[in-house]
């Protein structure tokens, strides 16, 4: 069957979906009949333990041409990869309190035809904490790639991927259907789901947040009420699509405890004709985020910008939050409006998709990143501070034409050798605060 050129989606977050590419491919009134329609195989994909309480239980049933088990044994890929998943290894990971910032990570040049780098090859781990073998922690990766995954599929046994493209669209084929993801959109591929990434615009660059425990969910709204932030209806899950491809040489790549393994099979893994369940991939357009903010005074905490969260065992504390800073209005009275100087018990990794970030006048560019670790002070640079301290406080638009985001975690993040040795690291990042001068005047209480 030829690939469709259109992309169809179902709306909602955490829903139980049903989709079929052929009529009546889904069984009626049961999951595993003695014989499935069209001679398909029934296969369950479990994202949580069978006995997790119903509200948190995630699983899907897939009806496919060949079962996933029809592959040859996995063998370890010996080639050196840029992936790190065990962050207790201080030979490969450094834990340091300094503020760190990176220039835009170099894109793979389209003109260099000798470098065919697909999404898997283009992944490099920048920072993280924990260990997937004990199902705790996270990793932050950068991807730079220019080559489609031809007859190759990837799945991650270690955790869920939240992918943030910064430059170039991603054409993602999954077992559940096809997803087109543009910059300022995100796509989440839960643990174990096979997918392949193609690049319709040529070389692509972006960020990946991987969580080793649990799954992403919408944050609680609390006193905000029933509406606001990311609306469930804006999350999109693909409809069923299948590829009937046999007698071929397909490679399945699996990330298992940070190591890559490959297995061969003679059929496409994207042969799911129908499926139903709530363990699914999905995408979200960051432009749909409903911003909440102060309309009286003071700059509220960045938690009001949380799109998705992966909770820890401690209530109110996250393994990882995905936070976004879209265009919005600032109207606060007698207030320093940019993010204030602060020290935090969370690790804050920031990236920028486009435009400028309102707390940094210079040096923080699209495709770059910064990391401010536990209790390490940070805040606006000198030009931003001076401007915001003296400007007229009238209603203004903030961040028009820009989109910045943050991966925030309660864990202390280590930085990989690659992250500290790559040419993009800014050696003098701390200098942006060195010329903050004293305005102290014991004879002037007003501060003016």
Short mmCIF file of C-alpha atoms in Angstrom, two decimals:
data_model
loop_
_atom_site.label_atom_id
_atom_site.label_comp_id
_atom_site.label_asym_id
_atom_site.label_seq_id
_atom_site.Cartn_x
_atom_site.Cartn_y
_atom_site.Cartn_z
CA UNK A 1 0.00 0.00 0.00
CA UNK A 2 1.41 3.41 -0.96
CA UNK A 3 1.86 6.05 1.70
CA UNK A 4 -0.90 8.63 1.98
CA UNK A 5 0.02 12.26 1.39
CA UNK A 6 -2.49 13.52 3.92
CA UNK A 7 -2.23 13.50 7.70
CA UNK A 8 -5.38 12.86 9.71
CA UNK A 9 -5.67 13.24 13.47
CA UNK A 10 -8.03 12.69 16.39
CA UNK A 11 -8.35 15.39 19.03
CA UNK A 12 -7.92 15.04 22.79
CA UNK A 13 -5.41 14.20 25.54
CA UNK A 14 -5.53 10.89 27.40
CA UNK A 15 -8.58 9.73 25.47
CA UNK A 16 -9.34 6.15 24.51
CA UNK A 17 -9.15 6.30 20.73
CA UNK A 18 -10.19 3.83 18.05
CA UNK A 19 -8.94 3.94 14.47
CA UNK A 20 -8.98 1.60 11.49
CA UNK A 21 -7.56 1.97 8.00
CA UNK A 22 -9.88 -0.75 6.64
CA UNK A 23 -13.56 -1.09 7.56
CA UNK A 24 -14.36 -3.50 10.40
CA UNK A 25 -10.69 -4.24 11.05
CA UNK A 26 -11.27 -3.68 14.77
CA UNK A 27 -12.84 -6.64 16.61
CA UNK A 28 -16.29 -6.13 18.07
CA UNK A 29 -16.85 -6.58 21.82
CA UNK A 30 -13.46 -8.13 22.55
CA UNK A 31 -9.72 -7.57 22.06
CA UNK A 32 -8.35 -10.93 21.00
CA UNK A 33 -10.74 -13.00 18.90
CA UNK A 34 -9.82 -16.49 17.73
CA UNK A 35 -9.40 -15.10 14.24
CA UNK A 36 -9.04 -11.39 13.51
CA UNK A 37 -10.54 -9.67 10.46
CA UNK A 38 -8.39 -9.68 7.31
CA UNK A 39 -6.13 -12.33 8.85
CA UNK A 40 -4.51 -9.79 11.19
CA UNK A 41 -2.63 -10.50 14.41
CA UNK A 42 -3.78 -8.97 17.72
CA UNK A 43 -1.02 -7.47 19.89
CA UNK A 44 -1.24 -5.49 23.11
CA UNK A 45 1.23 -2.68 23.89
CA UNK A 46 1.29 -1.86 27.61
CA UNK A 47 2.62 1.50 28.78
CA UNK A 48 1.93 0.81 32.46
CA UNK A 49 1.73 -2.25 34.68
CA UNK A 50 -1.44 -4.29 34.25
CA UNK A 51 -2.54 -3.56 37.81
CA UNK A 52 -2.07 0.22 37.88
CA UNK A 53 -5.29 1.93 38.97
CA UNK A 54 -7.70 2.49 36.11
CA UNK A 55 -7.22 6.29 35.91
CA UNK A 56 -3.49 5.84 35.22
CA UNK A 57 -3.59 2.62 33.20
CA UNK A 58 -2.28 3.02 29.65
CA UNK A 59 -2.36 0.38 26.93
CA UNK A 60 -3.34 -0.05 23.30
CA UNK A 61 -4.36 -3.00 21.15
CA UNK A 62 -2.85 -3.16 17.66
CA UNK A 63 -4.11 -5.31 14.77
CA UNK A 64 -1.24 -5.87 12.39
CA UNK A 65 -0.19 -7.88 9.35
CA UNK A 66 2.74 -9.50 11.17
CA UNK A 67 3.38 -9.52 14.95
CA UNK A 68 6.28 -7.49 16.33
CA UNK A 69 8.00 -10.65 17.54
CA UNK A 70 8.80 -11.68 13.97
CA UNK A 71 12.35 -10.39 13.92
CA UNK A 72 15.82 -11.87 14.21
CA UNK A 73 17.79 -11.56 17.51
CA UNK A 74 19.07 -8.15 18.56
CA UNK A 75 22.80 -7.50 18.37
CA UNK A 76 24.62 -4.61 19.94
CA UNK A 77 25.62 -1.76 17.66
CA UNK A 78 29.33 -1.34 18.18
CA UNK A 79 29.71 2.02 16.48
CA UNK A 80 30.30 4.88 18.87
CA UNK A 81 27.10 6.81 19.55
CA UNK A 82 26.48 10.17 21.14
CA UNK A 83 23.97 8.75 23.63
CA UNK A 84 24.42 8.63 27.41
CA UNK A 85 21.79 7.24 29.79
CA UNK A 86 23.68 6.28 32.97
CA UNK A 87 24.58 9.55 34.63
CA UNK A 88 26.43 8.06 37.61
CA UNK A 89 29.47 7.51 35.37
CA UNK A 90 31.67 10.51 36.22
CA UNK A 91 34.08 9.51 33.43
CA UNK A 92 31.47 10.64 30.93
CA UNK A 93 29.40 13.09 32.98
CA UNK A 94 30.36 16.15 35.05
CA UNK A 95 28.27 17.74 37.77
CA UNK A 96 29.16 21.42 38.03
CA UNK A 97 27.27 24.43 39.45
CA UNK A 98 28.34 27.00 36.83
CA UNK A 99 25.84 28.72 34.56
CA UNK A 100 26.30 27.25 31.09
CA UNK A 101 25.11 28.42 27.69
CA UNK A 102 25.57 27.05 24.18
CA UNK A 103 25.51 28.80 20.83
CA UNK A 104 23.21 27.26 18.20
CA UNK A 105 24.24 23.66 17.68
CA UNK A 106 25.68 23.18 14.21
CA UNK A 107 23.27 21.92 11.60
CA UNK A 108 24.24 19.04 9.34
CA UNK A 109 25.14 20.57 6.00
CA UNK A 110 22.86 19.45 3.18
CA UNK A 111 25.68 19.93 0.68
CA UNK A 112 27.86 17.32 2.36
CA UNK A 113 26.43 14.23 0.69
CA UNK A 114 29.08 12.06 2.36
CA UNK A 115 27.39 12.67 5.72
CA UNK A 116 24.12 10.79 5.69
CA UNK A 117 22.99 11.24 9.28
CA UNK A 118 19.55 10.00 10.23
CA UNK A 119 17.63 10.88 13.40
CA UNK A 120 19.22 8.07 15.43
CA UNK A 121 22.78 8.87 14.34
CA UNK A 122 22.16 12.58 14.92
CA UNK A 123 21.22 12.23 18.60
CA UNK A 124 23.74 13.55 21.15
CA UNK A 125 23.11 13.57 24.88
CA UNK A 126 23.75 16.96 26.46
CA UNK A 127 22.71 16.44 30.09
CA UNK A 128 20.69 14.26 32.42
CA UNK A 129 20.34 12.43 35.72
CA UNK A 130 19.47 8.96 36.94
CA UNK A 131 19.45 5.61 35.21
CA UNK A 132 16.79 3.98 33.01
CA UNK A 133 17.59 0.52 34.42
CA UNK A 134 15.99 1.58 37.71
CA UNK A 135 13.27 3.62 35.95
CA UNK A 136 14.24 6.99 37.41
CA UNK A 137 15.64 10.14 35.83
CA UNK A 138 15.78 11.95 32.52
CA UNK A 139 18.07 12.85 29.64
CA UNK A 140 18.28 15.87 27.37
CA UNK A 141 19.46 15.32 23.81
CA UNK A 142 20.19 17.47 20.78
CA UNK A 143 19.53 16.11 17.30
CA UNK A 144 21.09 17.22 14.01
CA UNK A 145 20.18 15.12 10.99
CA UNK A 146 19.85 15.30 7.22
CA UNK A 147 18.94 11.78 6.07
CA UNK A 148 15.63 9.91 6.13
CA UNK A 149 15.31 6.65 8.05
CA UNK A 150 15.01 4.38 5.01
CA UNK A 151 13.77 0.88 5.90
CA UNK A 152 14.74 1.63 9.50
CA UNK A 153 12.58 2.06 12.60
CA UNK A 154 13.51 3.07 16.14
CA UNK A 155 12.00 2.42 19.53
CA UNK A 156 13.13 3.46 22.97
CA UNK A 157 12.89 0.96 25.83
CA UNK A 158 14.33 3.51 28.26
CA UNK A 159 11.60 6.14 28.31
CA UNK A 160 9.31 8.59 26.54
CA UNK A 161 10.65 11.08 23.98
CA UNK A 162 9.32 14.65 23.83
CA UNK A 163 10.77 16.08 20.61
CA UNK A 164 11.00 19.82 19.93
CA UNK A 165 11.99 20.59 16.31
CA UNK A 166 13.74 23.96 15.97
CA UNK A 167 14.73 24.00 12.30
CA UNK A 168 12.92 21.90 9.70
CA UNK A 169 9.78 19.79 9.83
CA UNK A 170 9.68 16.16 10.93
CA UNK A 171 7.64 13.62 8.98
CA UNK A 172 7.14 10.95 11.65
CA UNK A 173 5.72 7.54 10.82
CA UNK A 174 4.59 5.56 13.87
CA UNK A 175 2.84 2.26 14.42
CA UNK A 176 -0.32 4.30 15.06
CA UNK A 177 -0.16 6.54 11.99
CA UNK A 178 1.71 9.47 10.46
CA UNK A 179 2.45 12.83 12.08
CA UNK A 180 3.84 15.99 10.49
CA UNK A 181 5.58 18.17 13.08
CA UNK A 182 6.70 21.74 12.38
CA UNK A 183 8.87 24.07 14.48
CA UNK A 184 6.73 25.49 17.33
CA UNK A 185 5.03 22.09 17.56
CA UNK A 186 6.11 19.14 19.70
CA UNK A 187 5.63 15.40 19.31
CA UNK A 188 5.63 12.84 22.14
CA UNK A 189 6.56 9.23 21.37
CA UNK A 190 5.92 7.05 24.43
CA UNK A 191 8.26 4.24 25.46
CA UNK A 192 8.27 1.22 23.16
CA UNK A 193 6.40 2.71 20.19
CA UNK A 194 8.27 2.25 16.92
CA UNK A 195 8.76 5.30 14.72
CA UNK A 196 10.78 6.61 11.79
CA UNK A 197 11.69 10.23 11.03
CA UNK A 198 12.02 11.79 7.58
CA UNK A 199 13.03 15.37 6.82
CA UNK A 200 10.90 16.99 4.08
CA UNK A 201 12.76 20.32 4.38
CA UNK A 202 16.29 18.93 4.35
CA UNK A 203 18.61 19.16 7.40
CA UNK A 204 16.81 19.47 10.71
CA UNK A 205 17.83 20.41 14.23
CA UNK A 206 16.05 20.28 17.58
CA UNK A 207 15.84 19.17 21.18
CA UNK A 208 14.66 15.98 22.90
CA UNK A 209 13.52 15.50 26.49
CA UNK A 210 13.53 11.85 27.60
CA UNK A 211 11.96 10.72 30.87
CA UNK A 212 12.82 7.32 32.33
CA UNK A 213 9.85 7.06 34.68
CA UNK A 214 6.11 7.47 34.16
CA UNK A 215 4.61 9.40 31.27
CA UNK A 216 3.83 13.00 30.43
CA UNK A 217 0.49 14.37 31.55
CA UNK A 218 -1.27 17.69 31.78
CA UNK A 219 -0.47 19.68 34.94
CA UNK A 220 -3.13 20.20 37.59
CA UNK A 221 -4.90 23.56 37.24
CA UNK A 222 -5.68 24.08 40.93
CA UNK A 223 -6.97 27.59 41.63
CA UNK A 224 -6.77 28.46 37.92
CA UNK A 225 -9.97 26.47 37.50
CA UNK A 226 -11.27 24.31 34.68
CA UNK A 227 -9.66 26.14 31.73
CA UNK A 228 -6.30 27.51 30.67
CA UNK A 229 -2.75 26.47 29.81
CA UNK A 230 -2.72 23.62 27.25
CA UNK A 231 -6.25 22.60 26.34
CA UNK A 232 -6.79 18.82 25.96
CA UNK A 233 -8.66 19.26 22.68
CA UNK A 234 -5.54 20.72 21.02
CA UNK A 235 -3.50 17.51 21.31
CA UNK A 236 -3.63 15.45 18.13
CA UNK A 237 -3.18 11.68 17.73
CA UNK A 238 -2.77 10.15 14.25
CA UNK A 239 -5.28 7.88 12.60
CA UNK A 240 -4.37 4.36 11.52
CA UNK A 241 -2.09 3.98 8.53
CA UNK A 242 -0.43 0.79 7.35
CA UNK A 243 2.44 -0.10 5.08
CA UNK A 244 2.18 -3.52 3.45
CA UNK A 245 5.83 -4.16 2.74
CA UNK A 246 7.24 -7.68 2.80
CA UNK A 247 10.33 -9.50 1.54
CA UNK A 248 12.40 -6.47 2.42
CA UNK A 249 15.42 -5.82 4.63
CA UNK A 250 14.12 -3.77 7.54
CA UNK A 251 16.27 -2.72 10.50
CA UNK A 252 14.77 -2.20 13.97
CA UNK A 253 16.95 -0.14 16.30
CA UNK A 254 16.27 -0.32 20.03
CA UNK A 255 17.71 1.93 22.75
CA UNK A 256 18.05 -0.25 25.84
CA UNK A 257 19.71 1.18 28.99
CA UNK A 258 21.44 3.76 26.83
CA UNK A 259 22.91 1.25 24.38
CA UNK A 260 21.76 0.72 20.82
CA UNK A 261 20.82 -2.71 19.48
CA UNK A 262 19.58 -3.66 16.03
CA UNK A 263 17.53 -6.52 14.65
CA UNK A 264 16.58 -7.47 11.11
CA UNK A 265 13.13 -8.40 9.85
CA UNK A 266 11.67 -8.96 6.40
CA UNK A 267 8.57 -6.78 6.78
CA UNK A 268 7.65 -3.23 7.70
CA UNK A 269 6.93 -2.56 11.40
CA UNK A 270 4.35 0.01 10.29
CA UNK A 271 1.81 -2.64 9.29
CA UNK A 272 -0.88 -1.81 11.87
CA UNK A 273 -4.24 -1.79 10.07
CA UNK A 274 -6.31 -0.85 13.13
CA UNK A 275 -5.82 -0.02 16.78
CA UNK A 276 -7.59 1.18 19.89
CA UNK A 277 -6.38 2.40 23.28
CA UNK A 278 -4.96 5.33 25.21
CA UNK A 279 -1.21 4.61 24.90
CA UNK A 280 -0.49 6.64 21.79
CA UNK A 281 1.86 9.17 20.21
CA UNK A 282 0.60 12.74 19.88
CA UNK A 283 1.57 16.23 18.82
CA UNK A 284 0.74 19.73 20.10
CA UNK A 285 1.01 23.21 18.60
CA UNK A 286 2.69 25.54 21.12
CA UNK A 287 0.88 28.50 19.56
CA UNK A 288 -2.35 27.14 21.08
CA UNK A 289 -1.08 27.54 24.66
CA UNK A 290 -3.47 29.68 26.71
CA UNK A 291 -1.15 31.96 28.69
CA UNK A 292 -1.98 32.79 32.30
CA UNK A 293 -0.34 35.86 33.88
CA UNK A 294 -0.55 38.66 36.43
CA UNK A 295 -2.83 41.58 35.59
CA UNK A 296 -2.00 43.58 38.73
CA UNK A 297 1.60 43.37 39.97
CA UNK A 298 4.69 41.12 40.18
CA UNK A 299 6.05 38.44 37.83
CA UNK A 300 4.43 35.08 38.58
CA UNK A 301 6.36 31.82 38.83
CA UNK A 302 7.16 29.99 35.56
CA UNK A 303 4.99 27.03 36.61
CA UNK A 304 2.06 28.89 35.01
CA UNK A 305 3.68 28.19 31.64
CA UNK A 306 3.74 24.36 32.04
CA UNK A 307 2.48 22.46 29.01
CA UNK A 308 3.21 18.89 30.17
CA UNK A 309 4.63 17.35 33.31
CA UNK A 310 6.12 14.01 34.33
CA UNK A 311 5.46 13.69 38.05
CA UNK A 312 7.85 12.33 40.65
CA UNK A 313 6.88 10.36 43.75
CA UNK A 314 6.75 13.64 45.70
CA UNK A 315 3.50 15.61 45.22
CA UNK A 316 4.02 18.91 43.45
CA UNK A 317 7.55 17.97 42.31
CA UNK A 318 8.36 16.85 38.79
CA UNK A 319 10.92 14.59 37.21
CA UNK A 320 10.46 16.98 34.31
CA UNK A 321 8.19 19.84 33.30
CA UNK A 322 7.95 21.10 29.74
CA UNK A 323 7.41 24.85 29.93
CA UNK A 324 6.87 27.30 27.06
CA UNK A 325 7.10 31.11 26.84
CA UNK A 326 4.89 32.25 23.94
CA UNK A 327 4.01 35.81 22.85
CA UNK A 328 1.79 37.54 25.41
CA UNK A 329 0.85 40.84 27.02
CA UNK A 330 2.64 42.34 30.04
CA UNK A 331 0.52 44.80 32.01
CA UNK A 332 1.79 44.64 35.61
CA UNK A 333 1.99 47.95 37.50
CA UNK A 334 5.04 49.11 39.52
CA UNK A 335 6.75 45.81 38.63
CA UNK A 336 10.06 44.62 37.19
CA UNK A 337 8.47 42.62 34.37
CA UNK A 338 11.18 40.25 33.03
CA UNK A 339 12.04 37.09 34.99
CA UNK A 340 13.56 38.15 38.29
CA UNK A 341 16.95 37.15 39.70
CA UNK A 342 16.56 33.87 41.50
CA UNK A 343 18.08 30.69 42.83
CA UNK A 344 16.03 27.54 42.46
CA UNK A 345 15.85 24.00 43.83
CA UNK A 346 15.13 22.87 40.25
CA UNK A 347 17.40 22.48 37.23
CA UNK A 348 16.42 24.77 34.36
CA UNK A 349 17.42 23.87 30.80
CA UNK A 350 16.25 26.44 28.26
CA UNK A 351 16.11 26.40 24.49
CA UNK A 352 14.80 28.84 21.95
CA UNK A 353 12.95 27.88 18.78
CA UNK A 354 12.76 31.33 17.21
CA UNK A 355 13.19 35.02 18.04
CA UNK A 356 14.62 36.41 21.27
CA UNK A 357 14.03 35.58 24.93
CA UNK A 358 12.79 38.56 26.95
CA UNK A 359 15.30 38.07 29.80
CA UNK A 360 18.40 37.95 27.60
CA UNK A 361 19.11 40.82 25.19
CA UNK A 362 22.01 39.08 23.47
CA UNK A 363 23.76 35.71 23.19
CA UNK A 364 20.77 33.38 23.59
CA UNK A 365 19.92 32.37 20.04
CA UNK A 366 17.53 29.98 18.26
CA UNK A 367 19.03 26.50 18.22
CA UNK A 368 21.14 27.23 21.31
CA UNK A 369 20.53 26.39 24.96
CA UNK A 370 21.38 27.22 28.56
CA UNK A 371 21.50 25.29 31.82
CA UNK A 372 21.08 26.83 35.26
CA UNK A 373 21.53 24.16 37.91
CA UNK A 374 20.22 23.69 41.45
CA UNK A 375 20.69 26.83 43.57
CA UNK A 376 22.91 28.48 40.94
CA UNK A 377 21.89 32.15 40.68
CA UNK A 378 20.69 33.51 37.36
CA UNK A 379 18.45 36.16 35.91
CA UNK A 380 18.31 38.94 33.32
CA UNK A 381 21.48 40.28 31.77
CA UNK A 382 22.61 43.87 32.33
CA UNK A 383 20.93 45.52 29.29
CA UNK A 384 17.62 43.80 30.09
CA UNK A 385 17.82 44.82 33.76
CA UNK A 386 18.60 48.47 33.01
CA UNK A 387 15.88 48.74 30.36
CA UNK A 388 13.17 47.05 32.45
CA UNK A 389 14.08 49.12 35.54
CA UNK A 390 13.56 52.43 33.74
CA UNK A 391 10.99 51.89 31.00
CA UNK A 392 7.48 53.32 31.08
CA UNK A 393 5.10 50.73 32.54
CA UNK A 394 2.38 50.64 29.94
CA UNK A 395 0.76 47.53 28.47
CA UNK A 396 3.22 45.97 26.02
CA UNK A 397 3.48 42.84 23.93
CA UNK A 398 6.20 40.47 25.12
CA UNK A 399 8.03 37.90 22.98
CA UNK A 400 6.27 38.66 19.69
CA UNK A 401 7.86 36.57 16.96
CA UNK A 402 9.62 34.31 19.46
CA UNK A 403 9.13 30.98 21.17
CA UNK A 404 11.35 29.85 24.05
CA UNK A 405 10.89 26.78 26.22
CA UNK A 406 12.29 25.15 29.35
CA UNK A 407 12.89 21.58 30.51
CA UNK A 408 12.69 21.93 34.30
CA UNK A 409 13.55 19.10 36.70
CA UNK A 410 13.82 18.44 40.42
CA UNK A 411 16.93 16.35 39.65
CA UNK A 412 20.49 17.67 39.57
CA UNK A 413 21.67 17.36 35.98
CA UNK A 414 25.10 16.19 34.90
CA UNK A 415 26.60 17.44 31.66
CA UNK A 416 28.13 14.99 29.21
CA UNK A 417 31.65 15.16 27.81
CA UNK A 418 30.14 16.10 24.47
CA UNK A 419 28.17 18.93 26.07
CA UNK A 420 31.26 20.40 27.72
CA UNK A 421 33.66 19.89 24.81
CA UNK A 422 31.51 20.87 21.82
CA UNK A 423 32.50 24.05 20.03
CA UNK A 424 29.11 25.65 20.73
CA UNK A 425 29.71 26.15 24.46
CA UNK A 426 30.09 29.81 25.45
CA UNK A 427 33.25 30.15 27.52
CA UNK A 428 32.33 33.60 28.88
CA UNK A 429 28.61 33.21 29.59
CA UNK A 430 29.00 34.36 33.20
CA UNK A 431 30.32 37.71 31.95
CA UNK A 432 26.78 38.93 31.18
CA UNK A 433 26.27 39.56 34.90
CA UNK A 434 29.71 40.97 35.77
CA UNK A 435 28.85 44.59 34.92
CA UNK A 436 25.69 44.73 37.01
CA UNK A 437 26.51 47.78 39.11
CA UNK A 438 25.40 48.83 42.57
CA UNK A 439 22.52 51.30 42.69
CA UNK A 440 22.53 51.40 46.48
CA UNK A 441 21.91 54.85 47.99
CA UNK A 442 21.30 54.98 51.76
CA UNK A 443 19.89 58.50 51.36
CA UNK A 444 17.23 57.61 48.82
CA UNK A 445 14.54 55.28 50.10
CA UNK A 446 12.33 55.67 47.04
CA UNK A 447 14.73 53.86 44.73
CA UNK A 448 14.26 56.52 42.02
#
